Short mmCIF file of C-alpha atoms and ligand atoms in Angstrom, two decimals:
data_model
loop_
_atom_site.label_atom_id
_atom_site.label_comp_id
_atom_site.label_asym_id
_atom_site.label_seq_id
_atom_site.Cartn_x
_atom_site.Cartn_y
_atom_site.Cartn_z
CA MET A 2 64.32 62.57 116.10
CA ALA A 3 65.69 60.87 112.99
CA ASP A 4 62.48 59.04 112.05
CA GLU A 5 60.26 62.12 112.26
CA SER A 6 58.50 63.39 109.16
CA GLY A 7 56.17 65.95 110.69
CA PHE A 8 56.65 69.60 111.59
CA PHE A 9 56.37 71.28 114.94
CA ILE A 10 55.02 74.88 114.55
CA THR A 11 54.37 77.29 117.37
CA LEU A 12 52.56 80.64 117.71
CA GLU A 13 54.01 83.11 120.23
CA GLY A 14 53.39 86.60 121.34
CA ILE A 15 51.92 88.62 124.23
CA GLU A 16 48.17 88.49 125.19
CA GLY A 17 46.01 90.20 122.63
CA ALA A 18 48.44 89.67 119.78
CA GLY A 19 45.89 87.47 118.01
CA LYS A 20 47.25 83.93 118.38
CA SER A 21 43.86 82.21 119.12
CA THR A 22 42.28 84.22 116.32
CA VAL A 23 44.62 83.13 113.57
CA LEU A 24 45.21 79.53 114.70
CA PRO A 25 42.22 78.01 112.78
CA PHE A 26 43.30 80.00 109.65
CA LEU A 27 46.85 78.74 109.93
CA ALA A 28 45.64 75.17 110.42
CA GLU A 29 43.58 75.38 107.23
CA GLN A 30 46.55 76.75 105.26
CA ILE A 31 48.77 73.91 106.49
CA GLU A 32 46.10 71.36 105.68
CA ALA A 33 45.98 72.80 102.19
CA LEU A 34 49.65 71.94 101.81
CA GLY A 35 48.74 68.32 102.26
CA TYR A 36 49.44 67.80 106.01
CA THR A 37 47.28 66.49 108.86
CA VAL A 38 47.32 69.14 111.62
CA GLU A 39 47.01 68.50 115.28
CA ARG A 40 46.30 71.69 117.37
CA SER A 41 47.45 72.05 120.91
CA ARG A 42 48.29 74.73 123.43
CA GLU A 43 50.46 75.47 126.50
CA PRO A 44 49.80 75.54 129.32
CA GLY A 45 47.68 72.55 128.27
CA GLY A 46 48.15 69.89 125.61
CA GLY A 47 46.56 66.99 127.47
CA PRO A 48 44.66 66.10 130.65
CA LEU A 49 47.61 66.86 132.89
CA GLY A 50 48.54 70.06 131.13
CA GLU A 51 44.91 71.29 131.14
CA ALA A 52 44.55 70.63 134.89
CA LEU A 53 47.84 72.47 135.41
CA ARG A 54 46.64 75.36 133.22
CA ALA A 55 43.54 75.82 135.45
CA ILE A 56 45.93 76.20 138.46
CA PHE A 57 48.43 78.33 136.53
CA LEU A 58 45.75 80.87 135.48
CA ASN A 59 43.75 80.88 138.72
CA SER A 60 43.63 84.52 139.96
CA ASP A 61 42.97 83.37 143.51
CA LEU A 62 46.44 81.76 143.75
CA GLN A 63 49.69 83.55 144.40
CA LEU A 64 52.60 81.84 142.70
CA ASP A 65 56.19 82.91 142.51
CA ALA A 66 58.32 82.47 139.39
CA GLU A 67 59.80 79.16 140.55
CA GLU A 68 56.36 77.69 141.32
CA GLU A 69 55.20 78.79 137.84
CA LEU A 70 58.21 77.13 136.28
CA LEU A 71 57.62 73.83 138.02
CA LEU A 72 54.01 73.71 136.93
CA LEU A 73 54.91 74.67 133.38
CA TYR A 74 57.62 72.05 132.99
CA ALA A 75 55.58 69.26 134.52
CA GLY A 76 52.97 69.94 131.89
CA ARG A 77 55.51 70.47 129.11
CA ARG A 78 57.22 67.13 129.73
CA ASN A 79 53.90 65.30 129.67
CA HIS A 80 52.78 67.22 126.55
CA LEU A 81 55.94 66.44 124.69
CA ARG A 82 56.03 62.76 125.52
CA GLY A 83 52.26 62.21 125.11
CA ARG A 84 51.35 64.33 122.17
CA ILE A 85 54.05 66.28 120.41
CA LEU A 86 56.55 63.47 119.70
CA PRO A 87 53.89 60.94 118.72
CA ALA A 88 52.28 63.43 116.30
CA LEU A 89 55.60 64.31 114.67
CA ALA A 90 56.63 60.61 114.44
CA ALA A 91 53.33 60.03 112.61
CA GLY A 92 54.15 62.72 110.05
CA ARG A 93 51.65 65.22 111.29
CA VAL A 94 52.06 68.93 111.91
CA LEU A 95 51.72 69.83 115.57
CA LEU A 96 50.52 73.36 115.71
CA CYS A 97 50.83 74.74 119.21
CA ASP A 98 49.62 78.03 120.86
CA ARG A 99 52.76 78.86 122.93
CA TYR A 100 55.61 76.62 124.01
CA GLU A 101 59.00 77.18 125.65
CA ASP A 102 59.66 80.64 124.15
CA SER A 103 56.71 81.87 126.24
CA THR A 104 58.57 80.66 129.41
CA ILE A 105 61.64 82.52 128.29
CA ALA A 106 59.49 85.70 127.64
CA TYR A 107 57.31 85.50 130.71
CA GLN A 108 59.23 83.80 133.49
CA GLY A 109 62.55 84.93 132.05
CA GLY A 110 61.75 88.47 130.67
CA GLY A 111 58.67 89.20 132.74
CA ARG A 112 59.67 87.76 136.08
CA GLY A 113 63.44 88.10 135.66
CA VAL A 114 64.47 84.46 136.03
CA ALA A 115 67.95 83.92 134.40
CA LEU A 116 67.85 82.12 131.05
CA GLU A 117 70.53 79.67 132.33
CA ARG A 118 68.18 78.58 135.11
CA ILE A 119 65.29 78.00 132.68
CA GLU A 120 67.64 76.09 130.34
CA GLU A 121 68.79 73.92 133.22
CA LEU A 122 65.25 73.09 134.21
CA SER A 123 64.37 72.40 130.60
CA ARG A 124 67.20 69.92 130.29
CA TRP A 125 66.33 68.30 133.60
CA ALA A 126 62.70 67.90 132.44
CA GLY A 127 63.87 66.28 129.20
CA ILE A 128 62.58 68.94 126.77
CA THR A 129 64.49 67.60 123.83
CA ARG A 130 62.42 69.01 121.04
CA GLN A 131 62.13 72.65 119.96
CA PRO A 132 59.83 73.91 117.21
CA ASP A 133 60.76 73.85 113.55
CA LEU A 134 59.02 77.11 113.01
CA THR A 135 57.77 79.76 115.29
CA PHE A 136 55.36 82.57 114.14
CA TRP A 137 55.94 85.44 116.59
CA LEU A 138 52.97 87.80 116.46
CA ASP A 139 54.72 91.05 117.22
CA ILE A 140 52.52 93.89 118.61
CA ASP A 141 52.97 96.99 120.76
CA PRO A 142 51.91 96.01 124.41
CA GLN A 143 49.56 98.99 124.67
CA MET A 144 47.72 98.08 121.50
CA ALA A 145 47.46 94.43 122.63
CA ALA A 146 46.12 95.51 126.00
CA GLU A 147 43.41 97.55 124.34
CA ARG A 148 42.28 94.55 122.33
CA ILE A 149 41.57 92.54 125.49
CA ARG A 150 40.43 95.44 127.74
CA ASP A 151 36.91 94.19 128.23
CA ARG A 152 37.93 90.74 129.21
CA ARG A 153 37.88 89.40 132.77
CA PRO A 154 41.64 89.12 133.49
CA ASP A 155 43.22 85.75 134.49
CA ARG A 156 46.15 85.60 136.92
CA MET A 157 48.70 86.58 134.23
CA GLU A 158 46.54 89.21 132.62
CA ARG A 159 46.49 91.07 135.98
CA GLU A 160 50.11 91.99 135.53
CA ASN A 161 50.95 95.59 134.61
CA ILE A 162 51.88 96.92 131.24
CA ASP A 163 55.62 96.90 132.18
CA PHE A 164 55.55 93.18 132.72
CA PHE A 165 54.25 92.72 129.15
CA ARG A 166 56.82 95.10 127.85
CA ARG A 167 59.56 93.04 129.36
CA ALA A 168 57.92 89.83 127.92
CA GLN A 169 57.70 91.58 124.58
CA ALA A 170 61.37 92.57 124.69
CA ALA A 171 62.29 88.98 125.50
CA PHE A 172 60.36 87.74 122.38
CA ALA A 173 62.24 90.29 120.36
CA ARG A 174 65.61 88.95 121.73
CA ARG A 175 64.49 85.49 120.84
CA ALA A 176 63.94 86.53 117.32
CA THR A 177 67.64 87.39 117.11
CA GLU A 178 68.88 84.39 119.09
CA VAL A 179 67.04 81.79 117.01
CA PRO A 180 66.49 83.54 113.65
CA GLU A 181 66.48 80.18 111.76
CA ARG A 182 63.07 79.38 113.19
CA PHE A 183 61.64 82.70 114.50
CA CYS A 184 59.34 84.31 111.87
CA ARG A 185 58.15 87.76 112.82
CA ILE A 186 54.57 88.70 111.84
CA ASP A 187 53.40 92.30 112.20
CA ALA A 188 50.34 91.62 114.29
CA SER A 189 49.30 95.28 114.57
CA GLN A 190 47.80 95.14 111.11
CA PRO A 191 44.18 94.32 110.38
CA LEU A 192 43.37 90.58 110.40
CA PRO A 193 43.30 90.04 106.58
CA GLN A 194 46.83 91.40 106.40
CA VAL A 195 48.07 89.33 109.32
CA GLN A 196 46.62 86.23 107.63
CA GLU A 197 48.31 87.08 104.41
CA GLN A 198 51.69 87.46 106.06
CA LEU A 199 51.20 84.05 107.72
CA ARG A 200 50.18 82.42 104.51
CA GLN A 201 53.26 83.84 102.65
CA ALA A 202 55.62 82.86 105.41
CA LEU A 203 54.21 79.41 105.56
CA LEU A 204 54.53 78.80 101.75
CA ALA A 205 58.18 79.93 101.99
CA ARG A 206 59.01 77.52 104.72
CA ILE A 207 56.87 74.38 104.60
CA PRO A 208 57.02 72.15 101.51
CA VAL A 209 53.86 71.01 99.79
CA ARG A 210 53.26 67.32 100.53
CA SER A 211 51.79 65.52 97.55
CA LEU A 212 50.03 62.76 99.37
CA ARG A 213 48.25 62.95 102.68
CA ASP A 214 49.93 60.97 105.51
CA GLU A 215 46.68 59.51 106.83
N1 T5A B 325 52.40 81.52 130.03
C1 T5A B 325 52.36 80.56 129.10
C2 T5A B 325 53.65 81.69 130.76
O1 T5A B 325 53.74 82.60 131.60
N2 T5A B 325 54.74 80.83 130.47
C3 T5A B 325 54.64 79.86 129.56
O2 T5A B 325 55.57 79.07 129.47
C4 T5A B 325 53.38 79.66 128.85
C5 T5A B 325 53.27 78.49 127.85
C6 T5A B 325 48.36 81.68 128.76
C7 T5A B 325 49.12 82.48 129.78
O3 T5A B 325 50.17 81.71 130.29
C8 T5A B 325 51.36 82.45 130.14
C9 T5A B 325 51.17 83.44 128.99
C10 T5A B 325 49.70 83.73 129.16
O4 T5A B 325 49.54 84.80 130.04
P1 T5A B 325 46.32 82.13 127.31
O5 T5A B 325 44.83 82.12 127.64
O6 T5A B 325 46.81 81.01 126.50
O7 T5A B 325 47.11 82.16 128.66
O8 T5A B 325 46.65 83.59 126.85
P2 T5A B 325 47.04 84.08 125.48
O9 T5A B 325 47.77 83.06 124.70
O10 T5A B 325 47.76 85.35 125.65
O11 T5A B 325 45.64 84.35 124.76
P3 T5A B 325 44.89 85.70 124.48
O12 T5A B 325 43.55 85.32 124.05
O13 T5A B 325 45.03 86.66 125.62
O14 T5A B 325 45.83 86.28 123.31
P4 T5A B 325 45.78 85.93 121.80
O15 T5A B 325 45.27 84.57 121.57
O16 T5A B 325 47.02 86.31 121.25
O17 T5A B 325 44.61 86.94 121.25
P5 T5A B 325 43.25 86.71 120.61
O18 T5A B 325 43.33 85.92 119.32
O19 T5A B 325 42.31 86.12 121.69
O20 T5A B 325 42.81 88.15 120.20
C11 T5A B 325 42.52 89.11 121.20
C12 T5A B 325 41.44 90.08 120.66
O21 T5A B 325 42.01 90.83 119.55
C13 T5A B 325 41.17 90.63 118.36
C14 T5A B 325 40.37 89.35 118.66
O22 T5A B 325 39.22 89.37 117.92
C15 T5A B 325 40.21 89.39 120.11
O23 T5A B 325 39.09 90.21 120.42
N3 T5A B 325 42.08 90.55 117.28
C16 T5A B 325 42.37 91.62 116.40
N4 T5A B 325 41.81 92.82 116.32
C17 T5A B 325 42.25 93.68 115.33
N5 T5A B 325 43.21 93.27 114.48
C18 T5A B 325 43.75 92.03 114.46
N6 T5A B 325 44.74 91.74 113.58
C19 T5A B 325 43.31 91.13 115.50
N7 T5A B 325 43.63 89.89 115.85
C20 T5A B 325 42.92 89.56 116.92
#
């Protein structure tokens, strides 16, 4: 959008990569650059998205890839119209835990849906805005699985390790397909080092804003 002055930043990676852990740190770093930050997540991002998230992650339900896609894109359209675009138009930074790259990784890589099919649905749903910057927390799927070993698994976390390997490989492909916005972070390192990588990457890509927008 021509009148936008905000930034759309996403965090991506397989479960256990550390996205939720680093999100508050990243928000603080962006605020220190002079921006107002709005945090969000997918599935989620508003009342409709959160309701759909509960369905999406419900282990009692059996959904096929197409049903997953339809739920995700209903939520994404509502999230984009209701929160993301208004935040960007107001000059804020919209910091989101997962977005469309997750669909390409999980439904595309993990479930085997063709990328063209996902792109067609995305166009149909009116997903006109992609992130300006994506931090991909890259980690070996086995190491990531060990980090979340003691957790009660949701519907997606019940998938086997090969599913997450395929999702991981799809994220790696994304990094080569959209290198202008994909920023790889080595998420296997201890937390302080992961945070330092994020801080440096942010400083290199997002300009300091001298006055707060609100
Ligand atoms: N999904 C989502 C799709 O299939 N398609 C889509 O289009 C979208 C948008 C979302 C699920 O939906 C799927 C993907 C997911 O399966 P979710 O609850 O949002 O579900 O799942 P995740 O985003 O994967 O959340 P997780 O909590 O599982 O992973 P995180 O946030 O990456 O990991 P985090 O921060 O919780 O950390 C896990 C553990 O590791 C430790 C933490 O303390 C925590 O215990 N940790 C570290 N330990 C050592 N060193 C570090 N550097 C560490 N960083 C974190």
